Short mmCIF file of C-alpha atoms in Angstrom, two decimals:
data_model
loop_
_atom_site.label_atom_id
_atom_site.label_comp_id
_atom_site.label_asym_id
_atom_site.label_seq_id
_atom_site.Cartn_x
_atom_site.Cartn_y
_atom_site.Cartn_z
CA MET A 1 10.28 -139.43 353.08
CA GLY A 2 7.20 -138.72 351.53
CA ILE A 3 8.74 -137.05 348.00
CA ASP A 4 11.34 -140.36 347.79
CA SER A 5 8.57 -142.17 348.30
CA MET A 6 6.73 -141.24 345.71
CA ARG A 7 9.62 -142.12 343.24
CA VAL A 8 10.18 -143.85 340.85
CA GLY A 9 13.19 -145.65 338.97
CA GLY A 10 15.45 -143.96 341.17
CA GLY A 11 14.11 -140.95 342.61
CA ARG A 12 12.87 -139.23 339.31
CA CYS A 13 9.44 -137.52 340.30
CA PRO A 14 6.83 -138.73 338.33
CA PRO A 15 5.37 -136.57 334.65
CA PHE A 16 1.73 -136.66 335.46
CA LEU A 17 2.75 -134.68 339.33
CA VAL A 18 4.54 -132.28 337.28
CA GLY A 19 1.70 -131.69 334.57
CA GLY A 20 -0.58 -131.53 337.50
CA LEU A 21 1.87 -128.53 338.93
CA LEU A 22 1.19 -126.86 336.00
CA ILE A 23 -2.06 -126.81 335.55
CA ALA A 24 -2.09 -126.34 338.56
CA CYS A 25 0.65 -122.79 338.07
CA LEU A 26 -1.00 -122.42 335.42
CA MET A 27 -4.26 -122.11 337.10
CA LEU A 28 -3.22 -120.07 339.69
CA ILE A 29 -1.80 -117.50 337.43
CA CYS A 30 -5.18 -117.22 335.78
CA SER A 31 -7.09 -116.66 338.97
CA TRP A 32 -3.99 -114.74 339.64
CA TRP A 33 -4.68 -111.67 335.89
CA THR A 34 -8.47 -112.20 337.28
CA LEU A 35 -8.33 -111.06 340.21
CA SER A 36 -6.13 -108.33 339.73
CA THR A 37 -7.95 -107.43 336.42
CA GLU A 38 -10.75 -107.74 338.46
CA ASN A 39 -9.32 -105.28 341.07
CA ILE A 40 -8.02 -102.89 338.62
CA GLU A 41 -11.42 -102.81 337.20
CA LEU A 42 -12.87 -102.30 341.23
CA VAL A 43 -10.36 -99.42 341.69
CA ARG A 44 -10.51 -97.41 338.96
CA GLN A 45 -15.41 -97.57 339.05
CA ILE A 46 -14.26 -97.22 343.20
CA ASP A 47 -12.25 -93.63 341.45
CA GLU A 48 -14.85 -92.84 339.51
CA LEU A 49 -17.84 -93.47 342.70
CA ASN A 50 -15.16 -91.19 344.37
CA GLU A 51 -16.19 -88.40 341.95
CA GLU A 52 -19.18 -88.95 341.49
CA LEU A 53 -19.31 -88.35 344.76
CA LYS A 54 -17.75 -85.01 344.57
CA ILE A 55 -20.12 -84.24 342.03
CA SER A 56 -22.79 -85.48 343.63
CA ALA A 57 -21.08 -83.68 346.78
CA GLU A 58 -20.13 -80.09 344.87
CA GLU A 59 -23.98 -80.53 342.73
CA ARG A 60 -24.98 -80.60 346.05
CA ASP A 61 -24.18 -77.72 348.12
CA GLN A 62 -24.75 -75.67 344.62
CA CYS A 63 -28.25 -77.14 345.32
CA VAL A 64 -28.02 -75.29 349.51
CA THR A 65 -27.04 -72.30 347.61
CA LEU A 66 -28.97 -72.31 344.87
CA ARG A 67 -32.15 -73.08 347.97
CA GLY A 68 -31.55 -70.41 349.55
CA ASN A 69 -31.17 -67.73 346.64
CA LEU A 70 -34.31 -68.56 345.52
CA GLU A 71 -35.71 -68.67 349.14
CA GLN A 72 -33.97 -65.10 349.47
CA ARG A 73 -36.19 -64.86 346.32
CA TYR A 74 -39.06 -66.07 346.87
CA LYS A 75 -39.38 -63.76 350.39
CA HIS A 76 -38.12 -60.73 348.02
CA ALA A 77 -41.92 -61.79 346.29
CA GLU A 78 -43.56 -61.41 349.13
CA ASP A 79 -42.33 -58.44 350.07
CA GLU A 80 -42.88 -56.74 346.04
CA VAL A 81 -46.60 -58.46 346.24
CA ALA A 82 -46.98 -56.24 350.17
CA THR A 83 -45.38 -53.41 348.70
CA LEU A 84 -47.60 -53.82 345.94
CA HIS A 85 -51.01 -54.39 347.25
CA VAL A 86 -50.22 -51.10 349.35
CA ARG A 87 -49.54 -49.32 346.61
CA LEU A 88 -52.93 -50.44 344.58
CA GLU A 89 -54.67 -49.16 348.04
CA GLN A 90 -52.24 -46.02 347.88
CA GLN A 91 -53.43 -46.02 344.64
CA ALA A 92 -57.80 -46.49 345.03
CA GLU A 93 -57.32 -43.68 347.31
CA ILE A 94 -55.77 -41.92 345.00
CA LYS A 95 -57.87 -42.66 341.78
CA LYS A 96 -60.87 -41.19 345.13
CA LYS A 97 -59.16 -38.53 346.04
CA ASN A 98 -58.52 -37.23 342.34
CA ASP A 99 -62.16 -38.46 341.67
CA LYS A 100 -63.62 -35.46 343.88
CA LEU A 101 -60.73 -32.78 343.30
CA GLU A 102 -62.18 -32.61 339.71
CA ASP A 103 -65.67 -32.20 340.94
CA SER A 104 -64.53 -29.66 342.92
CA ILE A 105 -62.60 -28.04 340.25
CA ASN A 106 -65.89 -28.59 338.26
CA MET A 107 -67.62 -26.76 341.19
CA CYS A 108 -65.86 -24.04 341.36
CA THR A 109 -64.83 -23.45 337.32
CA SER A 110 -68.53 -23.97 337.48
CA GLU A 111 -68.77 -21.00 339.87
CA LEU A 112 -65.70 -18.23 338.28
CA ASP A 113 -68.73 -19.08 335.65
CA SER A 114 -70.87 -18.22 337.01
CA LEU A 115 -68.52 -15.21 338.93
CA ASN A 116 -67.17 -13.90 336.07
CA LYS A 117 -70.29 -13.74 334.37
CA LEU A 118 -72.13 -11.23 337.70
CA ASP A 119 -68.43 -8.99 337.34
CA ALA A 120 -69.67 -8.78 333.41
CA THR A 121 -73.54 -7.71 334.73
CA LYS A 122 -71.45 -5.83 337.52
CA THR A 123 -69.31 -4.09 335.30
CA ALA A 124 -71.98 -3.19 332.65
CA THR A 125 -74.57 -1.45 335.49
CA LEU A 126 -71.67 -0.22 336.50
CA GLU A 127 -70.98 1.45 333.39
CA THR A 128 -74.87 2.30 333.09
CA LEU A 129 -74.57 3.70 336.56
CA ARG A 130 -70.93 5.63 335.99
CA LEU A 131 -73.32 7.38 332.67
CA GLU A 132 -76.10 8.44 334.79
CA LYS A 133 -74.21 10.02 336.97
CA GLU A 134 -72.09 11.63 335.62
CA THR A 135 -76.00 12.89 333.20
CA PHE A 136 -76.85 14.09 336.72
CA ASN A 137 -73.35 15.49 337.64
CA THR A 138 -74.38 17.95 333.84
CA GLN A 139 -77.26 18.69 334.84
CA LEU A 140 -76.97 19.11 338.14
CA ASP A 141 -74.25 21.47 336.98
CA SER A 142 -76.95 23.19 334.59
CA LYS A 143 -79.65 23.64 337.84
CA ARG A 144 -76.98 25.22 339.86
CA ASP A 145 -76.11 27.49 336.91
CA GLU A 146 -80.28 28.12 336.26
CA ASN A 147 -80.61 28.57 340.08
CA LYS A 148 -77.61 31.33 340.15
CA LYS A 149 -79.22 33.06 337.32
CA LEU A 150 -82.33 32.99 338.98
CA LEU A 151 -80.89 34.18 342.04
CA LYS A 152 -79.41 36.59 340.30
CA GLU A 153 -82.69 37.73 338.67
CA ILE A 154 -84.74 37.30 342.63
CA ASP A 155 -81.65 40.25 343.59
CA GLN A 156 -82.74 42.12 340.70
CA LEU A 157 -86.10 42.09 341.40
CA LYS A 158 -85.43 42.54 344.38
CA ASP A 159 -83.63 46.08 344.36
CA GLU A 160 -86.95 47.00 342.15
CA LEU A 161 -89.27 45.47 344.31
CA ASP A 162 -87.63 47.65 347.22
CA LYS A 163 -86.69 51.12 344.61
CA ALA A 164 -90.76 50.21 343.92
CA LYS A 165 -91.76 50.51 347.89
CA LEU A 166 -89.86 53.95 348.39
CA THR A 167 -91.32 55.27 345.37
CA CYS A 168 -94.63 54.38 346.55
CA ASN A 169 -93.93 55.29 350.51
CA THR A 170 -92.52 58.42 348.98
CA THR A 171 -95.25 59.86 347.14
CA PRO A 172 -97.98 58.80 347.91
CA GLN A 173 -100.54 61.63 346.76
CA LYS A 174 -99.58 62.17 343.51
CA LYS A 175 -100.65 58.28 343.10
CA ALA A 176 -103.85 58.97 344.61
CA ALA A 177 -104.24 62.05 342.37
CA PHE A 178 -104.08 59.57 340.23
CA ILE A 179 -106.87 56.42 340.47
CA PRO A 180 -109.99 56.96 338.36
CA GLN A 181 -113.10 58.30 340.10
CA PRO A 182 -115.82 55.91 339.97
CA ALA A 183 -118.88 56.82 338.09
CA ARG A 184 -121.42 55.44 340.50
CA PRO A 185 -121.44 56.45 344.71
CA VAL A 186 -118.93 54.44 346.65
CA ILE A 187 -120.66 52.95 349.40
CA ASN A 188 -118.86 53.56 352.70
CA LYS A 189 -117.59 50.88 355.64
CA ILE A 190 -119.93 52.72 358.44
CA GLN A 191 -122.53 51.64 355.81
CA LEU A 192 -122.03 48.24 355.50
CA ASP A 193 -122.42 45.27 358.87
CA PRO A 194 -118.59 43.57 359.07
CA VAL A 195 -118.47 40.74 356.47
CA PRO A 196 -116.21 36.86 358.43
CA VAL A 197 -113.42 36.60 356.87
CA SER A 198 -114.74 32.88 356.65
CA ALA A 199 -117.18 33.75 353.54
CA VAL A 200 -114.78 36.14 351.93
CA LYS A 201 -113.74 33.39 348.59
CA ILE A 202 -111.25 35.44 346.65
CA SER A 203 -109.82 33.47 343.55
CA LEU A 204 -107.16 36.38 342.61
CA THR A 205 -104.34 37.39 344.80
CA GLY A 206 -104.14 40.65 344.01
CA GLN A 207 -107.01 41.19 346.03
CA ARG A 208 -106.31 38.85 349.48
CA GLY A 209 -104.54 42.11 351.06
CA LEU A 210 -108.39 44.10 350.79
CA LYS A 211 -109.47 40.96 353.04
CA TYR A 212 -107.18 41.03 355.42
CA HIS A 213 -107.61 44.52 356.23
CA GLY A 214 -110.86 44.21 356.90
CA ILE A 215 -112.44 46.02 353.55
CA PRO A 216 -114.93 44.79 353.24
CA ILE A 217 -114.56 43.37 348.83
CA LEU A 218 -117.59 44.36 346.49
CA PRO A 219 -116.81 43.79 343.01
CA LYS A 220 -116.70 46.61 339.77
CA ASP A 221 -117.10 45.31 337.17
CA PRO A 222 -119.63 42.52 336.03
CA PRO A 223 -119.11 39.21 336.27
CA GLY A 224 -117.37 37.04 333.70
CA ALA A 225 -115.14 40.42 333.78
CA LYS A 226 -111.38 38.88 332.92
CA ARG A 227 -109.30 40.32 335.45
CA LEU A 228 -105.61 41.08 335.55
CA SER A 229 -103.47 39.79 338.99
CA PRO A 230 -101.04 42.85 340.25
CA ARG A 231 -97.14 43.14 339.40
CA PHE A 232 -96.91 43.57 342.83
CA SER A 233 -99.05 42.88 345.34
CA VAL A 234 -98.59 43.01 349.85
CA THR A 235 -98.84 39.05 349.91
CA MET A 236 -95.14 39.32 348.60
CA LEU A 237 -94.10 40.96 351.06
CA LYS A 238 -95.32 37.83 353.36
CA GLY A 239 -93.85 35.02 351.69
CA SER A 240 -89.64 34.12 350.37
CA ASP A 241 -88.09 34.06 347.78
CA THR A 242 -90.41 30.57 346.54
CA PHE A 243 -92.93 33.20 346.35
CA LEU A 244 -91.67 35.33 343.76
CA LEU A 245 -89.18 33.21 342.28
CA PRO A 246 -92.94 30.84 340.54
CA GLN A 247 -94.28 35.01 339.79
CA GLU A 248 -91.03 35.62 337.97
CA LYS A 249 -91.47 32.52 335.46
CA ARG A 250 -95.18 32.95 335.01
CA ARG A 251 -93.81 37.49 334.13
CA LEU A 252 -90.92 35.31 332.04
CA SER A 253 -93.60 33.01 330.13
CA GLN A 254 -95.85 35.91 329.38
CA LYS A 255 -93.42 37.46 327.70
#
């Protein structure tokens, strides 16, 4: 009814109404177009934001994993630093021990040098002692040979002495006949007082038998005359071979 009342002249629409409707349609179309384009742009931005969110989530996961790796590496580095500190302390102790060992090695080398020098001196002294021993052994052998020769000579002298004793015991009267008579008279023992043994001093070994037999000694030769020792005497019978040995040496030296 309202539309019909608006009609003018037999039910026709007025032109301004059609123009208004057209303008409204155009405005609606323009607004729809703008809204659709804005909606498309917003959808596109939403998609981009979703993509960026996915990328950021992936990056966040990567950062988390990287952080975990860095924390592990940091812990590993701390462990390595601790081990390095321990190694440094051990190296310092080893260096101290090495210094002590070097000092002990130097002392040992010095002691070894001194021992080598001492060994050299000992070897030299041992060599000299060995040479001296060899010389002493040669001298001892020569002395032994000389002693053997002297013992043989002593045995010969003993044999000669035994033979002389036998000849003296068998023919005393014959030897007494050859004794020269003194020019002056002999004074007998009865005519003289006994002389003490301590008062008699004998310088010649050949006259000792007279002293020990109790016969007084009256020198017949003038004072200062040279008296030779007899070859055989009674005192030789009382001594051992040690007394005959210097006598024989003296006799050999006189020859």
